[in-house]
Coordinates of C-alpha atoms in Angstrom, one line a residue:
X76 CA 103.7 47.5 94.7
X77 CA 101.8 50.7 95.0
X78 CA 100.5 49.4 98.3
X79 CA 104.0 49.1 99.8
X80 CA 105.5 52.3 98.3
X81 CA 102.4 54.6 98.0
X82 CA 99.9 53.1 100.4
X83 CA 97.6 52.2 97.5
X84 CA 97.1 56.0 97.0
X85 CA 94.3 56.0 99.4
X86 CA 95.4 58.3 102.3
X87 CA 93.1 61.1 103.5
X88 CA 94.3 64.6 104.4
X89 CA 94.7 63.9 108.1
X90 CA 97.0 61.0 107.5
X91 CA 98.9 62.9 104.8
X92 CA 99.4 66.0 107.0
X93 CA 100.3 64.1 110.1
X94 CA 102.9 62.0 108.1
X95 CA 104.4 65.2 106.5
X96 CA 104.9 66.8 109.9
X97 CA 106.2 63.7 111.6
X98 CA 108.5 62.8 108.7
X99 CA 110.1 66.3 109.0
X100 CA 110.1 66.6 112.8
X101 CA 112.5 63.9 114.1
X102 CA 114.6 63.8 117.2
X103 CA 117.1 65.9 115.2
X104 CA 114.6 68.7 115.2
X105 CA 114.0 68.5 119.0
X106 CA 117.7 68.4 119.7
X107 CA 118.8 70.7 116.9
X108 CA 116.3 73.4 117.0
X109 CA 116.4 73.7 120.8
X110 CA 120.2 73.8 120.6
X111 CA 120.1 76.5 117.9
X112 CA 117.8 78.5 120.1
X113 CA 120.1 78.1 123.0
X114 CA 123.1 79.2 120.9
X115 CA 121.7 82.2 119.1
X116 CA 118.0 82.9 119.7
X117 CA 115.0 82.8 117.4
X118 CA 116.7 83.0 114.0
X119 CA 116.8 79.2 113.5
X120 CA 113.0 79.3 113.5
X121 CA 113.3 81.0 110.1
X122 CA 113.7 77.5 108.6
X123 CA 110.4 76.4 110.1
X124 CA 108.5 79.5 109.2
X125 CA 109.7 79.4 105.6
X126 CA 108.6 75.7 105.5
X127 CA 105.0 77.0 105.4
X128 CA 105.6 78.6 102.1
X129 CA 107.3 75.4 100.9
X130 CA 104.5 73.2 101.9
X131 CA 101.8 75.2 100.1
X132 CA 104.0 75.4 97.1
X133 CA 104.2 71.7 97.1
X134 CA 100.4 71.3 97.3
X135 CA 99.4 74.0 94.7
X136 CA 102.3 73.8 92.2
X137 CA 104.4 70.6 92.3
X138 CA 102.0 67.8 93.4
X139 CA 99.5 68.5 90.5
X140 CA 102.3 67.9 88.0
X141 CA 103.6 64.8 89.8
X142 CA 100.1 63.3 90.1
X143 CA 99.1 63.9 86.5
X144 CA 102.5 62.4 85.4
X145 CA 101.8 59.3 87.5
X146 CA 105.2 58.8 89.2
X147 CA 106.4 56.8 92.2
X148 CA 109.7 58.7 92.8
X149 CA 111.2 62.1 92.1
X150 CA 114.1 60.7 89.9
X151 CA 111.4 58.9 87.9
X152 CA 109.8 62.3 87.2
X153 CA 113.1 63.6 85.8
X154 CA 113.4 60.5 83.6
X155 CA 110.0 61.3 82.1
X156 CA 110.6 65.1 81.8
X157 CA 114.0 65.1 80.3
X158 CA 114.5 61.5 78.9
X159 CA 117.5 59.4 79.3
X160 CA 118.8 57.7 82.4
X161 CA 121.9 59.7 83.5
X162 CA 120.0 62.5 85.3
X163 CA 117.8 59.9 87.1
X164 CA 120.8 57.8 88.1
X165 CA 122.9 60.8 89.2
X166 CA 120.0 62.3 91.2
X167 CA 119.3 58.9 92.8
X168 CA 122.9 58.7 94.1
X169 CA 122.9 62.2 95.5
X170 CA 119.5 61.7 97.1
X171 CA 120.7 58.5 98.9
X172 CA 123.8 60.3 100.0
X173 CA 121.8 63.2 101.5
X174 CA 119.6 60.7 103.3
X175 CA 122.8 59.2 104.9
X176 CA 124.5 62.5 105.8
X177 CA 121.5 64.6 106.9
X178 CA 118.6 62.4 107.8
X179 CA 119.5 58.9 109.0
X180 CA 122.9 59.6 110.6
X181 CA 121.8 63.0 112.1
X182 CA 118.6 61.5 113.6
X183 CA 120.5 58.5 115.0
X184 CA 123.0 60.8 116.6
X185 CA 120.4 63.0 118.1
X186 CA 118.4 60.0 119.5
X187 CA 121.5 58.4 120.9
X188 CA 122.6 61.7 122.4
X189 CA 119.2 61.9 124.2
X190 CA 119.6 58.4 125.6
X191 CA 123.2 59.1 126.6
X192 CA 122.2 62.2 128.6
X193 CA 119.2 60.5 130.1
X194 CA 121.3 57.6 131.3
X195 CA 124.2 59.9 132.3
X196 CA 126.7 58.0 130.1
X197 CA 128.7 60.0 127.5
X198 CA 131.2 57.5 126.4
X199 CA 131.7 56.4 122.7
X200 CA 130.6 52.8 123.6
X201 CA 127.3 54.0 125.0
X202 CA 126.6 56.1 121.9
X203 CA 126.8 53.1 119.6
X204 CA 124.8 50.9 122.0
X205 CA 122.0 53.5 121.8
X206 CA 122.3 53.6 118.1
X207 CA 121.9 49.8 117.8
X208 CA 118.7 49.9 119.9
X209 CA 117.2 52.7 117.9
X210 CA 118.1 51.0 114.6
X211 CA 116.5 47.8 115.6
X212 CA 113.1 49.3 116.4
X213 CA 113.0 51.6 113.4
X214 CA 114.1 49.0 110.9
X215 CA 111.4 46.6 112.1
X216 CA 108.7 49.3 111.4
X217 CA 110.0 50.2 108.0
X218 CA 110.9 46.7 106.7
X219 CA 107.7 45.0 108.0
X220 CA 105.1 47.4 106.8
X221 CA 105.5 49.7 103.8
X222 CA 104.2 53.2 103.4
X223 CA 100.7 52.4 104.8
X224 CA 102.2 51.3 108.2
X225 CA 104.6 54.3 108.2
X226 CA 101.8 56.8 107.5
X227 CA 99.5 55.5 110.2
X228 CA 102.4 55.3 112.7
X229 CA 103.5 58.9 111.7
X230 CA 100.0 60.3 112.3
X231 CA 99.7 58.7 115.8
X232 CA 103.2 59.9 116.7
X233 CA 102.4 63.4 115.5
X234 CA 99.8 63.7 118.2
X235 CA 102.2 62.3 120.8
X236 CA 104.9 64.7 119.8
X237 CA 102.6 67.8 119.9
X238 CA 101.0 66.9 123.3
X239 CA 104.3 66.1 124.9
X240 CA 106.1 69.1 123.5
X241 CA 103.3 71.5 124.6
X242 CA 103.4 70.1 128.2
X243 CA 107.2 70.6 128.4
X244 CA 107.0 74.0 126.8
X245 CA 104.3 75.2 129.3
X246 CA 106.4 73.9 132.3
X247 CA 109.6 75.5 130.9
X248 CA 108.0 78.9 130.5
X249 CA 106.7 78.6 134.1
X250 CA 110.2 77.7 135.3
X251 CA 111.9 80.6 133.5
X252 CA 109.4 83.2 134.7
X253 CA 107.4 83.7 131.5
X254 CA 108.0 85.0 128.0
X255 CA 109.1 88.5 129.0
X256 CA 111.6 87.3 131.5
X257 CA 113.1 84.9 129.0
X258 CA 113.6 87.6 126.5
X259 CA 115.2 89.9 129.0
X260 CA 117.4 87.3 130.6
X261 CA 118.7 85.5 127.5
X262 CA 121.7 87.7 126.6
X263 CA 123.0 87.5 130.2
X264 CA 122.9 83.7 130.4
X265 CA 126.6 82.9 130.2
X266 CA 128.7 80.1 131.7
X267 CA 130.7 81.0 134.8
X268 CA 133.9 79.7 133.1
X269 CA 134.5 81.2 129.6
X270 CA 137.6 80.5 127.5
X271 CA 138.9 83.1 125.1
X272 CA 139.2 82.8 121.3
X273 CA 142.2 83.9 119.2
X274 CA 140.9 87.5 119.3
X275 CA 140.8 87.4 123.1
X276 CA 137.0 87.5 123.0
X277 CA 134.9 85.2 125.3
X278 CA 133.6 82.0 123.7
X279 CA 129.9 81.2 123.6
X280 CA 128.6 84.8 123.7
X281 CA 125.1 85.5 122.3
X282 CA 124.2 87.7 119.3
X283 CA 122.6 91.0 120.1
X284 CA 120.1 90.1 117.4
X285 CA 118.9 87.1 119.3
X286 CA 115.2 88.0 118.9
X287 CA 115.4 88.7 115.1
X288 CA 114.7 86.2 112.3
X289 CA 116.7 88.3 109.8
X290 CA 120.1 89.6 110.7
X291 CA 122.6 91.9 109.0
X292 CA 125.5 90.6 106.9
X293 CA 128.6 91.2 108.8
X294 CA 131.5 89.1 110.3
X295 CA 130.0 89.1 113.8
X296 CA 126.5 87.9 112.6
X297 CA 127.2 85.4 109.9
X298 CA 125.1 82.7 111.4
X299 CA 121.8 83.8 109.9
X300 CA 122.4 86.6 107.3
X301 CA 119.2 88.1 105.8
X302 CA 120.2 87.6 102.2
X303 CA 120.7 83.9 102.7
X304 CA 117.6 83.6 105.0
X305 CA 115.4 85.1 102.3
X306 CA 116.7 83.9 98.9
X307 CA 119.0 81.0 99.8
X308 CA 116.3 79.7 102.2
X309 CA 113.7 79.7 99.4
X310 CA 115.9 77.4 97.4
X311 CA 116.4 75.1 100.4
X312 CA 112.6 75.0 101.1
X313 CA 111.6 74.2 97.5
X314 CA 114.2 71.4 97.4
X315 CA 113.1 69.9 100.7
X316 CA 109.3 70.2 100.5
X317 CA 108.7 70.0 96.7
X318 CA 111.4 67.6 95.4
X319 CA 112.6 65.4 98.2
X320 CA 111.3 61.8 98.0
X321 CA 110.7 61.5 101.7
X322 CA 108.3 64.4 101.8
X323 CA 106.7 64.2 98.3
X324 CA 105.9 60.5 98.7
X325 CA 103.4 61.3 101.4
X326 CA 101.4 63.6 99.1
X327 CA 101.6 61.1 96.2
X328 CA 99.8 58.6 98.5
X329 CA 96.7 61.0 98.7
X330 CA 93.4 59.7 97.4
X331 CA 92.8 63.0 95.5
X332 CA 94.2 66.4 94.9
X333 CA 91.9 67.8 97.5
X334 CA 93.4 65.5 100.2
X335 CA 96.9 66.3 99.0
X336 CA 96.3 70.0 99.5
X337 CA 94.5 69.5 102.8
X338 CA 97.5 67.5 104.1
X339 CA 99.9 70.3 103.2
X340 CA 97.7 72.8 104.9
X341 CA 97.5 70.7 108.1
X342 CA 101.3 70.3 108.1
X343 CA 101.7 74.1 107.5
X344 CA 99.6 75.0 110.5
X345 CA 101.6 72.6 112.7
X346 CA 104.8 74.4 111.5
X347 CA 103.9 77.3 113.8
X348 CA 104.5 75.1 116.8
X349 CA 108.4 74.6 116.7
X350 CA 109.0 78.2 117.7
X351 CA 107.1 77.7 121.0
X352 CA 107.9 74.0 121.7
X353 CA 111.5 73.9 120.6
X354 CA 113.2 77.2 120.0
X355 CA 111.9 79.2 123.0
X356 CA 112.4 76.2 125.4
X357 CA 116.0 76.0 124.1
X358 CA 116.5 79.6 124.9
X359 CA 115.0 79.0 128.4
X360 CA 117.3 76.1 128.9
X361 CA 120.3 78.4 128.5
X362 CA 118.9 80.7 131.2
X363 CA 118.1 77.9 133.6
X364 CA 121.4 75.9 133.1
X365 CA 124.0 78.2 131.8
X366 CA 127.1 76.2 133.0
X367 CA 125.8 73.1 131.2
X368 CA 124.0 74.3 128.1
X369 CA 126.1 77.5 127.5
X370 CA 129.5 76.0 128.5
X371 CA 132.2 78.0 126.9
X372 CA 135.4 76.1 127.8
X373 CA 136.5 72.9 125.8
X374 CA 137.5 71.1 129.1
X375 CA 134.2 71.9 130.8
X376 CA 132.1 71.0 127.7
X377 CA 133.9 67.7 127.4
X378 CA 133.0 66.9 131.0
X379 CA 129.4 67.9 130.6
X380 CA 128.4 66.4 127.2
X381 CA 131.4 64.7 125.7
X382 CA 132.1 67.4 123.1
X383 CA 134.8 70.1 123.2
X384 CA 132.8 72.3 120.8
X385 CA 129.9 73.1 123.0
X386 CA 126.8 71.5 124.7
X387 CA 123.9 73.5 123.2
X388 CA 122.6 70.3 121.7
X389 CA 121.8 69.1 125.2
X390 CA 119.4 72.0 125.9
X391 CA 116.2 70.0 125.3
X392 CA 117.5 67.0 127.2
X393 CA 118.3 69.2 130.2
X394 CA 114.7 70.4 130.2
X395 CA 113.3 66.9 130.1
X396 CA 115.5 65.7 132.9
X397 CA 115.2 68.7 135.2
X398 CA 111.9 70.5 134.5
X399 CA 109.5 67.6 134.2
X400 CA 108.4 65.6 137.2
X401 CA 109.3 61.9 137.4
X402 CA 106.1 60.6 135.9
X403 CA 106.3 62.9 132.8
X404 CA 109.9 62.1 132.1
X405 CA 109.0 58.7 130.8
X406 CA 106.2 60.2 128.6
X407 CA 108.6 62.7 127.1
X408 CA 111.2 60.0 126.5
X409 CA 108.4 58.2 124.5
X410 CA 107.7 61.4 122.6
X411 CA 111.4 61.8 121.6
X412 CA 111.5 58.2 120.5
X413 CA 108.3 58.6 118.6
X414 CA 109.8 61.6 116.8
X415 CA 112.9 59.5 115.9
X416 CA 110.9 56.5 114.8
X417 CA 108.7 58.7 112.6
X418 CA 111.6 60.3 110.9
X419 CA 113.7 57.2 110.4
X420 CA 110.9 55.0 109.2
X421 CA 109.9 57.7 106.6
X422 CA 113.4 57.9 105.3
X423 CA 113.8 54.1 105.2
X424 CA 110.6 53.7 103.2
X425 CA 111.3 56.5 100.7
X426 CA 115.0 55.4 100.2
X427 CA 113.9 51.8 99.6
X428 CA 111.4 53.1 97.0
X429 CA 114.2 55.0 95.2
X430 CA 116.5 52.0 95.2
X431 CA 113.8 49.7 93.9
X432 CA 112.2 51.9 91.2
X433 CA 115.1 54.0 90.1
X434 CA 118.1 51.6 90.5
X435 CA 117.0 48.0 90.5
X436 CA 114.3 48.3 87.9
X437 CA 116.8 50.0 85.6
X438 CA 119.4 47.3 86.2
X439 CA 116.9 44.5 85.5
X440 CA 115.5 46.1 82.3
X441 CA 118.7 47.6 80.9
X442 CA 121.5 45.7 82.4
X443 CA 123.6 42.7 81.1
X444 CA 121.8 39.9 79.4
X445 CA 122.2 37.5 82.3
X446 CA 120.2 39.7 84.6
X447 CA 117.8 41.4 82.2
X448 CA 114.1 40.8 82.6
X449 CA 110.9 42.3 84.1
X450 CA 111.2 42.4 87.9
X451 CA 108.2 41.0 89.8
X452 CA 106.5 42.9 92.5
X453 CA 107.9 40.5 95.1
X454 CA 111.4 41.2 93.8
X455 CA 111.1 44.9 93.9
X456 CA 109.8 44.9 97.5
X457 CA 112.6 42.5 98.6
X458 CA 115.3 44.8 97.1
X459 CA 113.8 47.8 98.8
X460 CA 113.9 46.1 102.2
X461 CA 117.5 44.9 101.7
X462 CA 118.5 48.4 100.8
X463 CA 117.4 49.7 104.2
X464 CA 120.1 47.6 105.8
X465 CA 122.8 49.0 103.6
X466 CA 121.7 52.6 104.2
X467 CA 121.8 52.0 107.9
X468 CA 125.3 50.6 107.8
X469 CA 126.6 53.6 105.9
X470 CA 124.8 56.1 108.2
X471 CA 126.4 54.5 111.3
X472 CA 129.9 54.9 109.8
X473 CA 129.1 58.7 109.3
X474 CA 128.2 59.4 112.9
X475 CA 131.8 60.2 114.0
X476 CA 132.0 62.9 111.3
X477 CA 128.9 64.6 112.9
X478 CA 130.6 64.5 116.3
X479 CA 133.7 66.1 115.0
X480 CA 132.1 68.7 112.6
X481 CA 133.2 72.3 112.9
X482 CA 130.0 73.5 114.5
X483 CA 128.6 72.1 117.8
X484 CA 125.0 72.8 116.6
X485 CA 123.4 69.8 115.0
X486 CA 120.8 71.9 113.2
X487 CA 123.5 74.0 111.6
X488 CA 125.4 70.8 110.5
X489 CA 122.3 69.5 108.8
X490 CA 121.5 72.7 107.0
X491 CA 125.1 73.2 105.9
X492 CA 125.1 69.9 104.0
X493 CA 121.6 70.5 102.5
X494 CA 122.4 74.0 101.3
X495 CA 125.7 72.8 99.7
X496 CA 124.2 70.0 97.7
X497 CA 120.5 70.8 97.1
X498 CA 120.7 73.9 94.9
X499 CA 121.4 72.2 91.6
X500 CA 118.7 69.6 92.3
X501 CA 116.2 72.3 93.0
X502 CA 117.2 74.2 89.9
X503 CA 116.5 71.3 87.4
X504 CA 113.1 70.5 89.0
X505 CA 112.0 74.2 88.9
X506 CA 113.2 74.5 85.3
X507 CA 111.6 71.2 84.4
X508 CA 108.2 72.3 85.7
X509 CA 108.2 75.8 84.2
X510 CA 110.6 75.9 81.2
X511 CA 109.7 73.4 78.5
X512 CA 112.7 74.6 76.5
X513 CA 115.2 73.0 78.9
X514 CA 116.6 69.9 77.3
X515 CA 118.2 66.7 78.8
X516 CA 121.7 67.8 77.9
X517 CA 121.1 71.3 79.4
X518 CA 119.7 69.8 82.6
X519 CA 122.4 67.2 82.9
X520 CA 125.4 69.6 82.5
X521 CA 123.8 72.2 84.7
X522 CA 123.3 69.5 87.4
X523 CA 126.9 68.2 87.0
X524 CA 128.3 71.8 87.2
X525 CA 126.3 72.6 90.3
X526 CA 127.0 69.3 92.0
X527 CA 130.8 69.7 91.3
X528 CA 130.7 73.1 93.0
X529 CA 128.8 71.6 96.0
X530 CA 131.1 68.6 96.4
X531 CA 134.2 70.8 96.4
X532 CA 132.6 73.0 99.1
X533 CA 131.5 69.8 101.0
X534 CA 135.0 68.5 101.1
X535 CA 136.5 71.8 102.1
X536 CA 133.8 72.2 104.8
X537 CA 134.4 68.9 106.5
X538 CA 138.0 68.1 105.8
X539 CA 139.4 71.5 107.0
X540 CA 137.7 71.9 110.4
X541 CA 138.0 74.8 112.7
X542 CA 139.5 74.0 116.2
X543 CA 137.2 74.4 119.2
X544 CA 136.9 77.9 120.5
X545 CA 139.3 78.4 123.4
X546 CA 141.3 75.2 122.8
X547 CA 144.4 77.1 121.9
X548 CA 144.9 74.9 118.9
X549 CA 146.1 76.7 115.7
X550 CA 143.7 77.1 112.8
X551 CA 145.5 75.0 110.1
X552 CA 143.1 75.8 107.3
X553 CA 144.7 77.4 104.2
X554 CA 143.9 81.1 103.7
X555 CA 141.8 80.3 100.6
X556 CA 139.6 78.0 102.6
X557 CA 139.2 80.5 105.4
X558 CA 137.9 83.1 102.8
X559 CA 136.0 80.8 100.5
X560 CA 134.3 78.7 103.2
X561 CA 134.7 80.7 106.5
X562 CA 133.5 84.0 105.0
X563 CA 130.9 82.7 102.5
X564 CA 127.8 81.5 104.4
X565 CA 126.4 78.2 103.2
X566 CA 123.0 79.9 102.3
X567 CA 124.9 82.4 100.2
X568 CA 126.8 79.6 98.5
X569 CA 123.5 77.9 97.9
X570 CA 122.2 81.0 96.1
X571 CA 125.4 81.2 94.0
X572 CA 125.2 77.6 93.1
X573 CA 121.6 77.9 92.0
X574 CA 122.3 80.8 89.7
X575 CA 125.3 79.0 88.1
X576 CA 123.2 75.8 87.5
X577 CA 120.4 77.8 85.9
X578 CA 122.8 79.6 83.7
X579 CA 124.4 76.4 82.5
X580 CA 121.1 74.8 81.9
X581 CA 119.8 77.6 79.7
X582 CA 123.1 78.0 77.8
X583 CA 123.4 74.3 76.8
X584 CA 119.6 73.9 76.2
X585 CA 119.6 76.9 73.7
X586 CA 122.2 75.2 71.5
X587 CA 120.6 71.8 71.6
X588 CA 117.4 70.4 69.9
X589 CA 114.3 71.1 72.0
X590 CA 112.2 68.3 73.3
X591 CA 109.1 67.7 71.2
X592 CA 105.8 69.0 72.8
X593 CA 104.2 65.6 72.5
X594 CA 106.7 64.2 75.0
X595 CA 105.8 66.8 77.6
X596 CA 102.1 66.3 78.1
X597 CA 101.3 66.5 81.8
X598 CA 105.0 66.9 82.7
X599 CA 105.1 70.7 83.1
X600 CA 103.0 73.1 85.1
X601 CA 101.5 74.6 82.0
X602 CA 100.1 71.4 80.5
X603 CA 99.4 69.4 83.6
X604 CA 95.7 69.1 82.6
X605 CA 96.4 68.1 79.0
X606 CA 94.5 64.8 78.2
X607 CA 96.5 63.8 75.2
X608 CA 98.7 60.7 75.2
X609 CA 102.3 61.4 76.0
X610 CA 104.9 59.9 73.6
X611 CA 107.7 58.4 75.6
X612 CA 111.3 58.5 74.3
X613 CA 112.7 55.1 73.6
X614 CA 116.4 54.4 73.9
X615 CA 118.1 53.5 70.6
X616 CA 118.8 49.9 69.8
X617 CA 122.5 49.0 70.4
X618 CA 124.7 47.3 67.9
X619 CA 124.7 44.2 70.1
X620 CA 121.0 43.8 69.8
X621 CA 120.4 45.3 73.2
X622 CA 116.8 46.3 72.5
X623 CA 114.6 47.5 75.2
X624 CA 112.0 44.9 76.1
X625 CA 108.4 46.0 75.5
X626 CA 106.7 47.3 78.6
X627 CA 109.9 47.5 80.6
X628 CA 110.6 51.2 80.1
X629 CA 111.0 52.7 83.6
X630 CA 109.0 55.6 82.4
X631 CA 105.9 53.5 82.3
X632 CA 106.5 51.7 85.6
X633 CA 104.1 53.8 87.6
X634 CA 101.3 53.2 85.1
X635 CA 101.7 49.4 85.0
X636 CA 99.6 47.0 87.0
X637 CA 101.6 44.8 89.3
X638 CA 103.7 42.3 87.4
X639 CA 101.9 39.0 86.7
X640 CA 105.2 37.2 86.4
X641 CA 105.1 34.1 88.6
X642 CA 107.6 34.2 91.5
X643 CA 109.6 31.2 92.5
X644 CA 107.6 28.6 94.4
X645 CA 107.9 25.0 95.4
X646 CA 110.7 24.7 97.9
X647 CA 109.7 25.6 101.5
X648 CA 112.7 27.8 102.0
X649 CA 111.8 29.8 98.9
X650 CA 108.3 30.4 100.2
X651 CA 109.7 31.4 103.6
X652 CA 112.1 33.9 102.0
X653 CA 109.2 35.4 100.0
X654 CA 107.1 35.8 103.1
X655 CA 109.9 37.5 105.0
X656 CA 110.9 39.8 102.0
X657 CA 107.4 40.8 100.9
X658 CA 105.9 38.1 98.8
X659 CA 103.0 35.8 99.4
X660 CA 104.8 32.5 99.2
X661 CA 102.6 31.4 96.3
X662 CA 102.2 32.0 92.6
X663 CA 100.9 35.4 91.7
X664 CA 97.6 35.0 90.1
X665 CA 96.8 38.6 89.4
X666 CA 97.2 38.2 85.7
X667 CA 95.0 35.2 85.6
X668 CA 92.4 36.7 87.9
X669 CA 92.1 39.8 85.8
X670 CA 92.3 38.0 82.5
X671 CA 88.7 38.9 81.7
X672 CA 89.2 42.6 82.2
X673 CA 90.2 44.8 79.4
X674 CA 93.1 47.1 80.1
X675 CA 92.3 50.8 79.6
X676 CA 93.6 52.3 76.4
X677 CA 96.4 54.9 76.4
X678 CA 93.8 57.6 75.7
X679 CA 91.7 56.5 78.7
X680 CA 94.8 56.5 80.9
X681 CA 95.8 60.0 79.8
X682 CA 92.3 61.3 80.3
X683 CA 92.1 59.7 83.8
X684 CA 95.4 61.3 84.8
X685 CA 94.2 64.7 83.7
X686 CA 90.8 64.3 85.4
X687 CA 92.6 63.4 88.7
X688 CA 93.3 67.1 89.2
X689 CA 89.6 68.0 89.2
X690 CA 88.4 69.3 92.6
X691 CA 84.9 69.9 93.9
X692 CA 84.3 73.7 93.7
X693 CA 83.1 74.1 97.3
X694 CA 86.1 72.2 98.9
X695 CA 88.5 73.8 96.5
X696 CA 87.4 77.2 97.7
X697 CA 87.7 76.0 101.3
X698 CA 91.3 74.8 101.0
X699 CA 92.3 78.0 99.1
X700 CA 90.9 80.2 101.9
X701 CA 92.9 78.2 104.4
X702 CA 96.0 78.5 102.4
X703 CA 95.6 82.3 102.3
X704 CA 95.0 82.4 106.1
X705 CA 98.1 80.3 106.7
X706 CA 100.3 82.5 104.5
X707 CA 98.9 85.6 106.2
X708 CA 99.7 84.3 109.7
X709 CA 103.2 83.3 108.6
X710 CA 103.9 86.7 107.1
X711 CA 102.8 88.3 110.3
X712 CA 105.2 86.2 112.3
X713 CA 108.0 87.2 110.0
X714 CA 107.1 90.8 110.4
X715 CA 106.9 90.6 114.1
X716 CA 110.3 89.0 114.6
X717 CA 112.1 90.4 111.5

């Protein structure tokens, strides 16, 4: 099973770094970042620049704990750290929901939008035909291969994306007259027809801070306020890069800590590129095609791109179709599809891992008597693959919500949802790593409180939508919603939600019994190298005799060898089903083949887990120096564009 979900933990730093970058940079990034650049300038790159700090935090702080704990999934880590199943189950449900809302649906929409614009069809029917084509290809990659296939595919597609994006960027700068001319011309790139908003101001105007990463907090510049871009952004980056299954799973597949750190450094260096290959080209697209990219009238926008709320999302597509010569257009289409496939296959594989390890394993080991048992490796893989189909169906249903969201910028839509829901998740991971005093009850009630706040904001954000600028339609939102949602930026809300979650966690934990230290060995940052055997908490026996089966504690799943339970064999249709869904079609003989081998003792397993963090001194110094260089360069960029 570790081969399917963690690529047998044998990936080198090039594969890890390439997969990290490709998993993050999907078609949603090409469409979304270029669109955000066309709408408001360089500020959107603040997300990409802050990602460098998040990546290095992952490699130097979080991964050592995850590796020494020996986990497959992030909810599994919380199960080990806090005990009990309710945090794990709750987090699993939220994680899958975020995948649907912000990853699968958004990437599908972005990819379909690209195909629509390329084919000059903007109807609803063409959108779903494009989605069907994209899904078919991506699902085949994810279902057929496992993480090994996904990682190798991601690495290849990373090189395709970088080369193609650099070519388009160079040709775009040439077309717009260079960097200096782009900076000077951007604020004057306005559509010839501009509707007026309810304050009789022209729609679609640019911010005067278009070349600044950090902007003041005032009603006219609430798209990227500095307080949210510094503190709220830190929360978002820690959640995404250090606790999200899609990202962390790549580093967990590393063959050593050195390769895990090397992979994060490689991805961090690549994160300097989006400013030059996505954001600046998006700004240039507004200058080159103002009536299409910067359209500021609902009627005109509907005719151009099929959306009344604006067409900045079409900035990158316009460049591909108009700047590149005929021969390179096909190559760039391949690059965009590569970005989409990388992102989708990564999400599919990680989501299937969560469903198998954190949901199905729990159902099989702790569910009703008629289903209870130890799931085989074949069964776990089959469940993971089936779950991909269900996630895809839910994501397709959500696409119309993205189309009708209050903001025309795809990048803003994605970060709005993430900021609303990620803060409490980030809080319990950070507290779990650094505060041994936090208990299961404290973490659970803190998580519930924060998620309740987020869900209320989520409903208010997407149920009460703002009418398109210049449409003349009345704003029907209640006054409370206008103030609580319209005047509180989502990054500020993220910061508030984080503080409330931390306060509840500490308050409840301080009045509950602390977790014994022997249950926390190698589960916090402070004792990640402790070689002592960790004592796992066992659920109490129920009155109905519902006793946990030996060896079926989900906490120990990642430390078990593949199940030696024999799968169903005999009938030809059973064998065929197993071959399609992940089995070998014959009895598993692992247990028999290894019968002569002696399983390592708990003490030996604990010592091996602690020793995994050991790094050769010379190469440890090398990666540390590279981390310092990367952080220095990132800080310089922040200072230059601040």
